[in-house]
Coordinates of C-alpha atoms in Angstrom, one line a residue:
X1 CA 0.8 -16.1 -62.1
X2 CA -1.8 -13.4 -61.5
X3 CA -3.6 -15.9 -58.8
X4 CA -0.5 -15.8 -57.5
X5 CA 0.2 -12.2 -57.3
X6 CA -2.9 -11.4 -55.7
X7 CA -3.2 -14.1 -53.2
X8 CA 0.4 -12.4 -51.9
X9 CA -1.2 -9.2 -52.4
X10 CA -3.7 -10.5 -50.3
X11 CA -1.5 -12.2 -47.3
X12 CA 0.4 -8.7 -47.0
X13 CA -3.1 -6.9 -46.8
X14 CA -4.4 -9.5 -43.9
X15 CA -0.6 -9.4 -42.3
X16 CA -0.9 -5.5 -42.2
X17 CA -4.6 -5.4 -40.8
X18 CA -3.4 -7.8 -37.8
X19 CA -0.9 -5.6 -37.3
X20 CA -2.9 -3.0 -36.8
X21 CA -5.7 -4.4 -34.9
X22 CA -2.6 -5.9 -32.4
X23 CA -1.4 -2.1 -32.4
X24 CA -4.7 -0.7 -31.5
X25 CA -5.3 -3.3 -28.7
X26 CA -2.4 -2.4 -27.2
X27 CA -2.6 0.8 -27.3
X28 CA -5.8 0.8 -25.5
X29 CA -4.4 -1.8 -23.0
X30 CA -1.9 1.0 -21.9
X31 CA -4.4 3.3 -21.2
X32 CA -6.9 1.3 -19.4
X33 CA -3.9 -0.9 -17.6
X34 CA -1.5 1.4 -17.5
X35 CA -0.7 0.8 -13.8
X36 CA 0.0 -2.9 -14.2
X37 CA 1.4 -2.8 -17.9
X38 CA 4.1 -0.5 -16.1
X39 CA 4.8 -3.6 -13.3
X40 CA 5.1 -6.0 -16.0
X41 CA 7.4 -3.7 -18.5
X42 CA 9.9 -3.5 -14.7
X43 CA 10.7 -7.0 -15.0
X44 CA 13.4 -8.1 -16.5
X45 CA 13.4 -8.9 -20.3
X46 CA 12.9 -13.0 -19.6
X47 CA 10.6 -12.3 -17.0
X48 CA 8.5 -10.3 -19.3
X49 CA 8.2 -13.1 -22.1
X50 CA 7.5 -16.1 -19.5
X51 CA 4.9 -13.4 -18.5
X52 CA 3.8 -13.1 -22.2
X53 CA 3.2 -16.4 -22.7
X54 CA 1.0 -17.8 -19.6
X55 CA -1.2 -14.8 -20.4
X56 CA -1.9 -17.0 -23.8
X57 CA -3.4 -19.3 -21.2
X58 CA -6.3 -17.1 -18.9
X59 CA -8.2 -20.1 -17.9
X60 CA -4.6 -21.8 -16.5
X61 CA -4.0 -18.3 -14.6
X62 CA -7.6 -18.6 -13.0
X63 CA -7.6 -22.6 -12.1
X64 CA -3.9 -22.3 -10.5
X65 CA -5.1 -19.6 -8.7
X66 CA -8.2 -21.5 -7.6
X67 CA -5.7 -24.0 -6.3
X68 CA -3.8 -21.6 -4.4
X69 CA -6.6 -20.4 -2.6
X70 CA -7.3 -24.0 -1.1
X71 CA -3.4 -24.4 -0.8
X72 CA -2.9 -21.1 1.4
X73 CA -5.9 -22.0 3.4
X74 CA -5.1 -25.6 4.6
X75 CA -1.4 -24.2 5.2
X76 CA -3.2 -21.7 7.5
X77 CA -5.0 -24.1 9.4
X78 CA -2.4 -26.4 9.6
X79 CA -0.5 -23.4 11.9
X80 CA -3.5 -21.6 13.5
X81 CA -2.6 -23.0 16.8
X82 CA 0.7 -21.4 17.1
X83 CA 1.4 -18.3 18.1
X84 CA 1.6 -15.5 15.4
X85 CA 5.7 -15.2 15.9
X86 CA 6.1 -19.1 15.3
X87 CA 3.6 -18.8 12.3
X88 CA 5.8 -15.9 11.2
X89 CA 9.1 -18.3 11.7
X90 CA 7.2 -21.2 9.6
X91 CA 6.3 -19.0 7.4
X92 CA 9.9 -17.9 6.7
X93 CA 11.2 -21.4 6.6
X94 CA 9.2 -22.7 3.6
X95 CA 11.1 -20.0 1.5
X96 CA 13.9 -22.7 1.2
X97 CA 13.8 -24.6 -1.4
X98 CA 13.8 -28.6 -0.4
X99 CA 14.2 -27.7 3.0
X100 CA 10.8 -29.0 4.4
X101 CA 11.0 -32.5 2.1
X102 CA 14.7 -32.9 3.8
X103 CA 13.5 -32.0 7.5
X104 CA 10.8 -34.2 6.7
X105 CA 13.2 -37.1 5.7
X106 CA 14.9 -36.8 8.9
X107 CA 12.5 -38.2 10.9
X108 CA 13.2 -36.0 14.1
X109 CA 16.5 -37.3 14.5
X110 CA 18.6 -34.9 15.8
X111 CA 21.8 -35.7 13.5
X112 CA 19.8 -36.2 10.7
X113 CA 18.4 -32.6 11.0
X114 CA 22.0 -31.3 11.5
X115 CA 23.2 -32.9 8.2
X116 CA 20.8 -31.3 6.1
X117 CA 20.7 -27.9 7.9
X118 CA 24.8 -27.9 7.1
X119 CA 23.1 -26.7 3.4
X120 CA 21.2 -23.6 4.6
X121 CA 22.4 -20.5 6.1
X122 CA 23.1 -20.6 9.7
X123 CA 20.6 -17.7 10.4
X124 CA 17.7 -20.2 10.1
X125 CA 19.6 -23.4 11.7
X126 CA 18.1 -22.5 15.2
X127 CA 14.5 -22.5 13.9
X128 CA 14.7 -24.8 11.3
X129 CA 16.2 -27.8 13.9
X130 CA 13.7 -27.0 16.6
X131 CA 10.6 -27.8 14.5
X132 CA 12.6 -30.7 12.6
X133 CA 12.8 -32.2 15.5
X134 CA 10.2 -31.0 18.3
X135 CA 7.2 -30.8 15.9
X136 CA 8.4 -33.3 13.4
X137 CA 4.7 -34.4 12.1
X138 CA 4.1 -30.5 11.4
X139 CA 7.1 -30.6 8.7
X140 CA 5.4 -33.7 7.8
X141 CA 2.3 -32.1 6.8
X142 CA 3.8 -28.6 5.7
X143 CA 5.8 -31.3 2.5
X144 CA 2.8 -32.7 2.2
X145 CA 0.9 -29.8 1.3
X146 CA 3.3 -28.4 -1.2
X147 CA 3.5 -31.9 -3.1
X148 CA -0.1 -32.3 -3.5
X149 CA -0.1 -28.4 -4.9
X150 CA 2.5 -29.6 -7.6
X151 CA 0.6 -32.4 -8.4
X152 CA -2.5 -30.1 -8.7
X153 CA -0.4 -27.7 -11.2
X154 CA 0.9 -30.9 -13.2
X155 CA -2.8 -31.6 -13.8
X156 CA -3.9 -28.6 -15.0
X157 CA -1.2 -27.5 -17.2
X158 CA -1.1 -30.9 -18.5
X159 CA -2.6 -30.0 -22.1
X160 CA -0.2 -27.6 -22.9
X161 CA 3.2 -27.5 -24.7
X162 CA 6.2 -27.6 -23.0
X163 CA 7.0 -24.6 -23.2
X164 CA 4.0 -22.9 -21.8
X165 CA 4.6 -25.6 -18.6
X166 CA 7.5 -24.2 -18.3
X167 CA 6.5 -20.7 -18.7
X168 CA 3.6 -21.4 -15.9
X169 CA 6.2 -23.1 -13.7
X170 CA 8.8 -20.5 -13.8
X171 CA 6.0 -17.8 -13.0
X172 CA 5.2 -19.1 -10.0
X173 CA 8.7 -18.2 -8.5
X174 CA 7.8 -14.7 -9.5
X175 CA 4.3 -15.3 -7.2
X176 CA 3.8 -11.7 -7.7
X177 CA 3.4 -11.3 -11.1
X178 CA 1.3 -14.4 -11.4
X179 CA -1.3 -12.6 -9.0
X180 CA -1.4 -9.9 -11.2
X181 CA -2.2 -11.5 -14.1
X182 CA -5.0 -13.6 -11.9
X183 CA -6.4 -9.8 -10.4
X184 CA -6.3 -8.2 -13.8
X185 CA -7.8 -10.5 -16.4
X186 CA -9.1 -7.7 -18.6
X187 CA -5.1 -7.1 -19.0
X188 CA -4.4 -11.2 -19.1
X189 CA -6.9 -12.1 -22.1
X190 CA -5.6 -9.0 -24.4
X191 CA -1.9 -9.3 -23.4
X192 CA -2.3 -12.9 -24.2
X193 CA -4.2 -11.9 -27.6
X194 CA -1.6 -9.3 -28.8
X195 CA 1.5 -11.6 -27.6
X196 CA -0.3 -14.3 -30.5
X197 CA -1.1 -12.3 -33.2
X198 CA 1.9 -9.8 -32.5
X199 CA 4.5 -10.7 -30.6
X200 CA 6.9 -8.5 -31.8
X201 CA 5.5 -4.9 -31.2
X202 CA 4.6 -6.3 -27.5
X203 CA 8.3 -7.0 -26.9
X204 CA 9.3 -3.4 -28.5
X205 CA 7.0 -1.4 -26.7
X206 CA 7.4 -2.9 -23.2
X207 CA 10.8 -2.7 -23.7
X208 CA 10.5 0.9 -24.3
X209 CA 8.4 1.8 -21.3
X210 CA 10.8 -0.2 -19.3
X211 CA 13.6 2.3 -20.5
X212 CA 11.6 4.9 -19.6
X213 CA 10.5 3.7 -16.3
X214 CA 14.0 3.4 -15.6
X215 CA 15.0 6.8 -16.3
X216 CA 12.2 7.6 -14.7
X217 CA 12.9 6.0 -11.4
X218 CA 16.4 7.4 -11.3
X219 CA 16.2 11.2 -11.5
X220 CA 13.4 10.5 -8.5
X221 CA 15.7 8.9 -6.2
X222 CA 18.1 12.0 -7.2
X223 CA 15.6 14.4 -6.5
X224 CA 14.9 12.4 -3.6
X225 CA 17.9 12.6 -1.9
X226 CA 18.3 15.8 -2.6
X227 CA 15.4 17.1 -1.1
X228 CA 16.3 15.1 2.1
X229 CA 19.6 16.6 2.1
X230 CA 18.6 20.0 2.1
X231 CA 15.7 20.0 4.5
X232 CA 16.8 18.5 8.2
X233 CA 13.4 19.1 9.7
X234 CA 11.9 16.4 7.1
X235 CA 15.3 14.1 7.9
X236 CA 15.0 14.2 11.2
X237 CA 11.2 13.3 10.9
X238 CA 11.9 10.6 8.6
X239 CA 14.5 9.1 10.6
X240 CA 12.3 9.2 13.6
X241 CA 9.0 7.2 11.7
X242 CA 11.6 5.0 10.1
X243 CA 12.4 4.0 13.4
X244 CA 8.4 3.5 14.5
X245 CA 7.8 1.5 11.5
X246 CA 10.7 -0.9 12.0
X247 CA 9.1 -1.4 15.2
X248 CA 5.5 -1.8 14.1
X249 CA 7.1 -4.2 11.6
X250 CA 8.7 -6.9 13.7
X251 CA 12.5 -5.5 13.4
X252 CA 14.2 -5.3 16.1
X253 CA 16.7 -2.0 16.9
X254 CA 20.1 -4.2 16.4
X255 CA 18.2 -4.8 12.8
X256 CA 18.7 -1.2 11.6
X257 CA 21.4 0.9 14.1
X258 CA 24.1 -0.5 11.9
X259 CA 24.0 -1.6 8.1
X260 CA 27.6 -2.3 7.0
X261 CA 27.7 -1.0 3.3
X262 CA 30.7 -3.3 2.2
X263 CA 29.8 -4.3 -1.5
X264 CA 29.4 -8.1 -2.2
X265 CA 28.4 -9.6 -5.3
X266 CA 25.3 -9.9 -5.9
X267 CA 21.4 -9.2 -3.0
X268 CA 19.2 -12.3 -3.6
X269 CA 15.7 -11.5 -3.3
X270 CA 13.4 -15.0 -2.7
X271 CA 10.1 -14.4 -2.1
X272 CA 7.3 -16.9 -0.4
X273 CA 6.3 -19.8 -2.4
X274 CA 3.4 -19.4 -4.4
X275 CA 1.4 -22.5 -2.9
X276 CA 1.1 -21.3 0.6
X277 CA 1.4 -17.5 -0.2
X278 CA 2.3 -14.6 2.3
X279 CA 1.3 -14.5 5.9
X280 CA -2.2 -13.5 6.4
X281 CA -1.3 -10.8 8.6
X282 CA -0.3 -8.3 5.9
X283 CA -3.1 -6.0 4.5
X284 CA -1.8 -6.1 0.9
X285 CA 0.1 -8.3 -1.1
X286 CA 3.7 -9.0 0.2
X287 CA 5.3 -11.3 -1.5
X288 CA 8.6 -10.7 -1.0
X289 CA 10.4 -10.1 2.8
X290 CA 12.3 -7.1 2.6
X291 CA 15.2 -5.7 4.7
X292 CA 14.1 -3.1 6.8
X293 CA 16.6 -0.3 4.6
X294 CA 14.7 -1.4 1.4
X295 CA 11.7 0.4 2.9
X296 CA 13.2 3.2 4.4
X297 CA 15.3 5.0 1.4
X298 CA 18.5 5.1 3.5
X299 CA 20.7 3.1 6.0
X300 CA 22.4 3.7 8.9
X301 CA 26.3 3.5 8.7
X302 CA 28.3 4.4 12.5
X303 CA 26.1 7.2 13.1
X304 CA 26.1 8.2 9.8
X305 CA 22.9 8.3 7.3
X306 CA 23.2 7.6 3.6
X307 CA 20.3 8.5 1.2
X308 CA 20.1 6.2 -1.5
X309 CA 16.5 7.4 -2.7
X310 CA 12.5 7.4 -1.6
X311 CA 10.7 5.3 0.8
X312 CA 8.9 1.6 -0.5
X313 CA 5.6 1.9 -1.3
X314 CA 4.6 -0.6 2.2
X315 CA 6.8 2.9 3.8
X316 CA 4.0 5.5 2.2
X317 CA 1.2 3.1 3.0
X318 CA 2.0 3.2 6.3
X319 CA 2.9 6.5 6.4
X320 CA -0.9 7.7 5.2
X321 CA -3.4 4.6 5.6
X322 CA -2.4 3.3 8.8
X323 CA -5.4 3.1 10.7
X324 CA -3.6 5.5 13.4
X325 CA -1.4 7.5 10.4
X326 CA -3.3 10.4 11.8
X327 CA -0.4 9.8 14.8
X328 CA 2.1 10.1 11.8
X329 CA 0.9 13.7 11.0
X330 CA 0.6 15.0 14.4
X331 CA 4.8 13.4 15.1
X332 CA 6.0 13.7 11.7
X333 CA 4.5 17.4 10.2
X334 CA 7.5 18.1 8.1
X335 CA 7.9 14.8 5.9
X336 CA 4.4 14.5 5.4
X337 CA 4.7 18.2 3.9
X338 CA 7.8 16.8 2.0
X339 CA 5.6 13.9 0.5
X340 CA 3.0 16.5 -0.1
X341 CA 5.4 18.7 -2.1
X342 CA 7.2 15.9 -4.1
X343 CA 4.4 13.3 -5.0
X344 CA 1.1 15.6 -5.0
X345 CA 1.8 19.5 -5.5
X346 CA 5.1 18.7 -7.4
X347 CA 5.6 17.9 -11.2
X348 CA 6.9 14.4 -10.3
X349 CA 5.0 11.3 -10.8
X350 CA 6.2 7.9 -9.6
X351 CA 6.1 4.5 -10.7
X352 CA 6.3 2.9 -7.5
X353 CA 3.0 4.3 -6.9
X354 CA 4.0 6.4 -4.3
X355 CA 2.1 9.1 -6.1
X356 CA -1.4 7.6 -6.1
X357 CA -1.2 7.1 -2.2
X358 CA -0.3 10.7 -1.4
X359 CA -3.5 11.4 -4.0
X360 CA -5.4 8.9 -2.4
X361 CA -5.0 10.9 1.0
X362 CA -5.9 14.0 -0.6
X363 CA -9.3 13.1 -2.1
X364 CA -10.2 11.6 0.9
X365 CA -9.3 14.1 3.5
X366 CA -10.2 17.4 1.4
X367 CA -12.6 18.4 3.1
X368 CA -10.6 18.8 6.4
X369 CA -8.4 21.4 4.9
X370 CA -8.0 25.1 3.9
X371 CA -8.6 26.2 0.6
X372 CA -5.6 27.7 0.1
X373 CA -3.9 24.5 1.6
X374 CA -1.7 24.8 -2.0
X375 CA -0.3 27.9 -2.0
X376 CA -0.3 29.0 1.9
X377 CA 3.2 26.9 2.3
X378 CA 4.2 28.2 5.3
X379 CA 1.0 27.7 7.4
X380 CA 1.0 23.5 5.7
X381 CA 3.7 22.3 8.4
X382 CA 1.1 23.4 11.2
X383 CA -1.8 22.6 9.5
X384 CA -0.8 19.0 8.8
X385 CA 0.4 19.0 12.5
X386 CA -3.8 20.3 13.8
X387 CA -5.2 18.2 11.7
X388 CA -3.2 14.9 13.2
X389 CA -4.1 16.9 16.4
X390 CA -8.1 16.9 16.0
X391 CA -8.3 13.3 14.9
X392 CA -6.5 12.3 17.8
X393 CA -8.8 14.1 20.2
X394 CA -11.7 13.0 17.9
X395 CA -10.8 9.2 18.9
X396 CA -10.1 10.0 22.5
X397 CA -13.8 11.6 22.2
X398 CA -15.3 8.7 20.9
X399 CA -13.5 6.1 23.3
X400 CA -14.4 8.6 26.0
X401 CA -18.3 8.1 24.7
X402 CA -18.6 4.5 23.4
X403 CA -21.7 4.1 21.3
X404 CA -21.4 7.6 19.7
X405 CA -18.7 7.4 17.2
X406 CA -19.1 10.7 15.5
X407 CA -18.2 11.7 12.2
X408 CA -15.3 14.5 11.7
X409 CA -17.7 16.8 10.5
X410 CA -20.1 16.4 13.7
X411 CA -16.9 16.3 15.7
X412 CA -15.7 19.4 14.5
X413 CA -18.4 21.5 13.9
X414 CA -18.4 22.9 17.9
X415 CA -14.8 22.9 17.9
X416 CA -13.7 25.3 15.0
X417 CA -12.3 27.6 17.6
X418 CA -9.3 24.9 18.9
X419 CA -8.8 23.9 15.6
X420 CA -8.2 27.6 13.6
X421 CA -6.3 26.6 10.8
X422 CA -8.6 24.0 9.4
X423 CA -12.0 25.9 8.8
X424 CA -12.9 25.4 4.8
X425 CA -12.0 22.8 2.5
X426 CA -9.2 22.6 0.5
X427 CA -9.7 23.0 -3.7
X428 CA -8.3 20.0 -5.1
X429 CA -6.9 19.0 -8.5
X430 CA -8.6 16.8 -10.9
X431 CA -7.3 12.8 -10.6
X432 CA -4.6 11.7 -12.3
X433 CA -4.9 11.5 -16.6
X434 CA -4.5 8.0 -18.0
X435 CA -0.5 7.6 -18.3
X436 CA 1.4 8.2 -21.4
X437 CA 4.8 6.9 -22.6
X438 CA 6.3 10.2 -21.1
X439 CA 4.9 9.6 -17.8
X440 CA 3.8 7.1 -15.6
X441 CA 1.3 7.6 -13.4
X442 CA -0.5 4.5 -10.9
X443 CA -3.7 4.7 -9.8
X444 CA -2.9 1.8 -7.5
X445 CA 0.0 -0.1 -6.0
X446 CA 1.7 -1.9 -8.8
X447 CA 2.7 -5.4 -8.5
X448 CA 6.8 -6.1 -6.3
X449 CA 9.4 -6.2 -8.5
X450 CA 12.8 -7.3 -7.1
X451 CA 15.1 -4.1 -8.7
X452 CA 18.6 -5.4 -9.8
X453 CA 21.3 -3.9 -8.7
X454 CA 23.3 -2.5 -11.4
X455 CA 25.6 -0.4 -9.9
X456 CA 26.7 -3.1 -7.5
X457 CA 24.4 -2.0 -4.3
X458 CA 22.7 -3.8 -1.6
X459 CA 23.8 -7.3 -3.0
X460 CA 24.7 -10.5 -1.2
X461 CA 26.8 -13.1 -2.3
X462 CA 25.8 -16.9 -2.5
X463 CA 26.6 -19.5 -0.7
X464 CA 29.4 -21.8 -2.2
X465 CA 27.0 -24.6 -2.6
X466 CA 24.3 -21.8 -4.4
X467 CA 24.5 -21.1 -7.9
X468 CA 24.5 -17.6 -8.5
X469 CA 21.1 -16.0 -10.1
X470 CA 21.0 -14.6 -12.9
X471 CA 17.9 -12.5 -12.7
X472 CA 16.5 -10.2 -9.8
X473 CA 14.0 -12.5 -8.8
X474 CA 14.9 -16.2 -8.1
X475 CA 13.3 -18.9 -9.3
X476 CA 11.6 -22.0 -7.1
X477 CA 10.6 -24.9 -9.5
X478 CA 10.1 -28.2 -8.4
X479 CA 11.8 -30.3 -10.8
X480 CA 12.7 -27.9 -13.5
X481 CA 14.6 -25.1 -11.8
X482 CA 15.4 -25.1 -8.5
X483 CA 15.1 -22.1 -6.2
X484 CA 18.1 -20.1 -4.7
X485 CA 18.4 -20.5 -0.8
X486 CA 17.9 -17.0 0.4
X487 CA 20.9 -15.4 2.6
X488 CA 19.6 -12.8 5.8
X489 CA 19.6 -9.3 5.5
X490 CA 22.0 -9.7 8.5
X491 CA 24.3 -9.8 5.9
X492 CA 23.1 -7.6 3.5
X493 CA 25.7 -4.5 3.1
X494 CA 23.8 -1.7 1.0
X495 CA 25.1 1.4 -0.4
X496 CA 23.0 3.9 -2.1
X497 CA 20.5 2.1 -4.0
X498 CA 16.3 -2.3 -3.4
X499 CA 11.4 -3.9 -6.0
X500 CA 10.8 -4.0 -4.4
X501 CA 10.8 -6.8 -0.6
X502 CA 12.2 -7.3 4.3
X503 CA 13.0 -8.2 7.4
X504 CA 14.9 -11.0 8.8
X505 CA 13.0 -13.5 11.0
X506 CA 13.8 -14.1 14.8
X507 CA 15.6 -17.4 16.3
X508 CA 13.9 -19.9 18.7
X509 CA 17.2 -19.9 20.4
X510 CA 19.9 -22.4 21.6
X511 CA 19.2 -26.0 20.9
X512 CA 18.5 -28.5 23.6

């Protein structure tokens, strides 16, 4: 009996030291991941465990990605020759689940490709039917492509339990996600090491730092909105850049005049498939096609403009690190200062990562402003205004005087005189602390997450022949769970309130 007793006492000691050691980890994971540990604790509660479990399995995150690397690159080859519109309607077309295997089936036959289009929304028909059947052996070789990916994945998760294939499979429809774990393996190797030993505290805490992201995330769109309301300088500004970046971004003015805000049922978000990724065009990860109102905070409604809370993160990239945002600040003074004030000199911090961009800005452009940048308010709206001003003349200078390309300082050194307002540098605050449960602060973009719409805004509703999703983000399994057919943002009818995700693709046109 007393072997007894202390081999128990024993068991509970070892039980409470693992408990420990998981609690530790973890806590140290949110401090030195605290940036993605906030994207994973935004996914839905059964995202977050399939998440949980492929991180068990680091060396299957690495190999798949391996794959997809080979995968995306043959799939870009296989469309280099066309034009970067028609890539851009390809592109778009593999997000349908089964549709390239069924075009391919058809043969080129003209009924045969109307038959199997009669299951897809009309918006693609036009596109989808000229490819089907004018470049036939590319549809060929697009199903081709993805089945030898799948057979690829069925080989390397081969030696694992069901489940986890399942898990791996399922993760792939949330591409996203999977890319994070790939980018951040220091976070994949302990998040698959506490989720063992643990399991239990993970699931508590990340439910508890979703909470709070939450809550978060909705007093900033209400201070959002807010802010917009009472400042028509910075809404007039914003309407006008909303308008630029639509343009820079393929979407075309009868895209975003008119967003009808009838509620539906439900927005279905569907991102690119995970074997032949996003198009290469995009300078960060975009995963997910958004409408064009996800990006801007607000729709248009007959002349009318509804506020339904702060621009994407894609928006503020845009916005600040555009290779001409300089243009931005010259146009659009007033926002900028708005951004200034609610993401950098404000007490708000964002989890979209808004936040870090506006930062990002600062600590690179310091130099180039006052030292009482801060606190002189009224002098910021100019100031941002001169020093859009100067950088524009600076790359007229150095287009004017090819081979130079001089430096702001040297540019700016002679020229202190047109340019009164930005003489010293500005004193700027110490980076960002490490985030803590109270608040959430990125360093970096965090990884799309499709928000759900709870209080029945910007949702679409299926197709008869769909199933209706369950989750914001739809799966696209092979055999195991088949992907939702994604419906246009043509028919999307938002009211206040997306993760993130784009616009709608253009039409070939009428069919011969």
């Amino acid at each position: 009996m007393k072997k007894y007793l202390i081999g128990m006492y024993l068991l509970l000691l070892w039980g409470t030291v693992i408990a420990q050691s998981a609690q530790d980890e973890l806590a140290q994971l949110m401090r030195d991941d605290s940036v993605d540990v906030t994207s994973i604790a935004m996914y839905p509660q059964n995202v977050r465990e399939i998440i949980f479990r492929v991180s068990t399995h680091p060396e299957g995150v690495a190999k798949l990605n391996d794959m997809q690397k080979k995968s995306n690159q043959s799939f870009r080859n296989l469309i280099a020759s066309y034009s970067k519109e028609e890539q851009n309607k390809i592109w778009n077309l593999t997000r349908y689940t089964k549709l390239m295997e069924q075009l391919a089936g058809t043969k080129g036959k003209k009924r045969k490709a109307e038959n199997v289009l009669k299951n897809f929304p009309a918006d693609i028909h036009d596109d989808a039917y000229n490819y089907a059947v004018n470049h036939h052996d590319l549809i060929v070789a697009i199903d081709k492509l993805d089945k030898e990916f799948d057979n690829s994945f069925i080989s390397i998760v081969a030696n694992y339990s069901p489940d986890d294939q399942s898990a791996f499979r399922r993760l792939m429809n949330t591409p996203e996600a999977l890319s994070l774990l790939n980018r951040n393996m220091h976070l994949t190797v302990h998040l698959g090491d506490i989720y063992k030993n643990n399991p239990v505290l993970l699931r508590q805490q990340l439910d508890s730092l979703s909470t709070l992201v939450a809550e978060q995330n909705a007093r900033e769109k209400e201070e959002w909105k807010k802010e917009m309301q009472q400042n028509p300088d910075a809404q007039k500004e914003l309407k006008q850049s909303a308008e630029q970046y639509a343009k820079d971004n393929g979407y075309s003015e009868n895209d975003y005049r008119d967003t009808d805000p009838k509620i539906i049922e439900r927005y279905v978000y569907v991102s690119y498939p995970y074997w032949c990724g996003y198009p290469w065009w995009y300078e960060y990860d975009y995963w997910y096609p958004y409408p064009h109102w996800h990006h801007w905070g607000f729709y248009y409604w007959h002349g009318d403009i509804f506020w339904f809370g702060p621009p994407s993160w894609y928006f503020l990239y845009w916005h600040f690190h555009h290779h001409h945002y300089y243009q931005h600040f010259h146009d659009y003074p007033h926002i900028t200062n708005s951004y200034l004030n609610h993401y950098y000199y404000g007490p708000r911090r964002s989890s979209s990562g808004n936040s870090a961009e506006v930062h990002r800005w600062m600590q690179q452009n310091e130099t180039a402003l006052p030292r009482d940048f801060k606190t002189n308010t009224p002098l910021r709206v100019e100031r941002i205004r001169e020093f859009g001003k100067s950088e524009i003349d600076r790359e007229n200078f150095n287009r004017a005087n090819p081979g130079k390309n001089i430096s702001r300082d040297e540019f700016m050194k002679p020229r202190t005189e047109a340019y009164p307002n930005l003489k010293q540098p500005v004193e700027i605050p110490p980076p960002l602390p490490k985030s803590t449960p109270e608040e959430i602060k990125p360093a970096e973009k965090p990884a799309e997450v499709p928000e759900k719409n709870k209080d029945k805004i910007y949702i679409e509703k299926p197709r008869k022949t769909i199933q209706s999703p369950s989750e914001k983000v739809q799966p696209k399994p092979k055999e195991v769970i088949p992907r939702i057919q994604p419906k246009p943002p043509a028919q999307v009818t938002p009211q206040p309130q997306p993760p993130p995700q784009k616009k709608e693709q253009p039409k070939t046109g009428k069919r011969k």
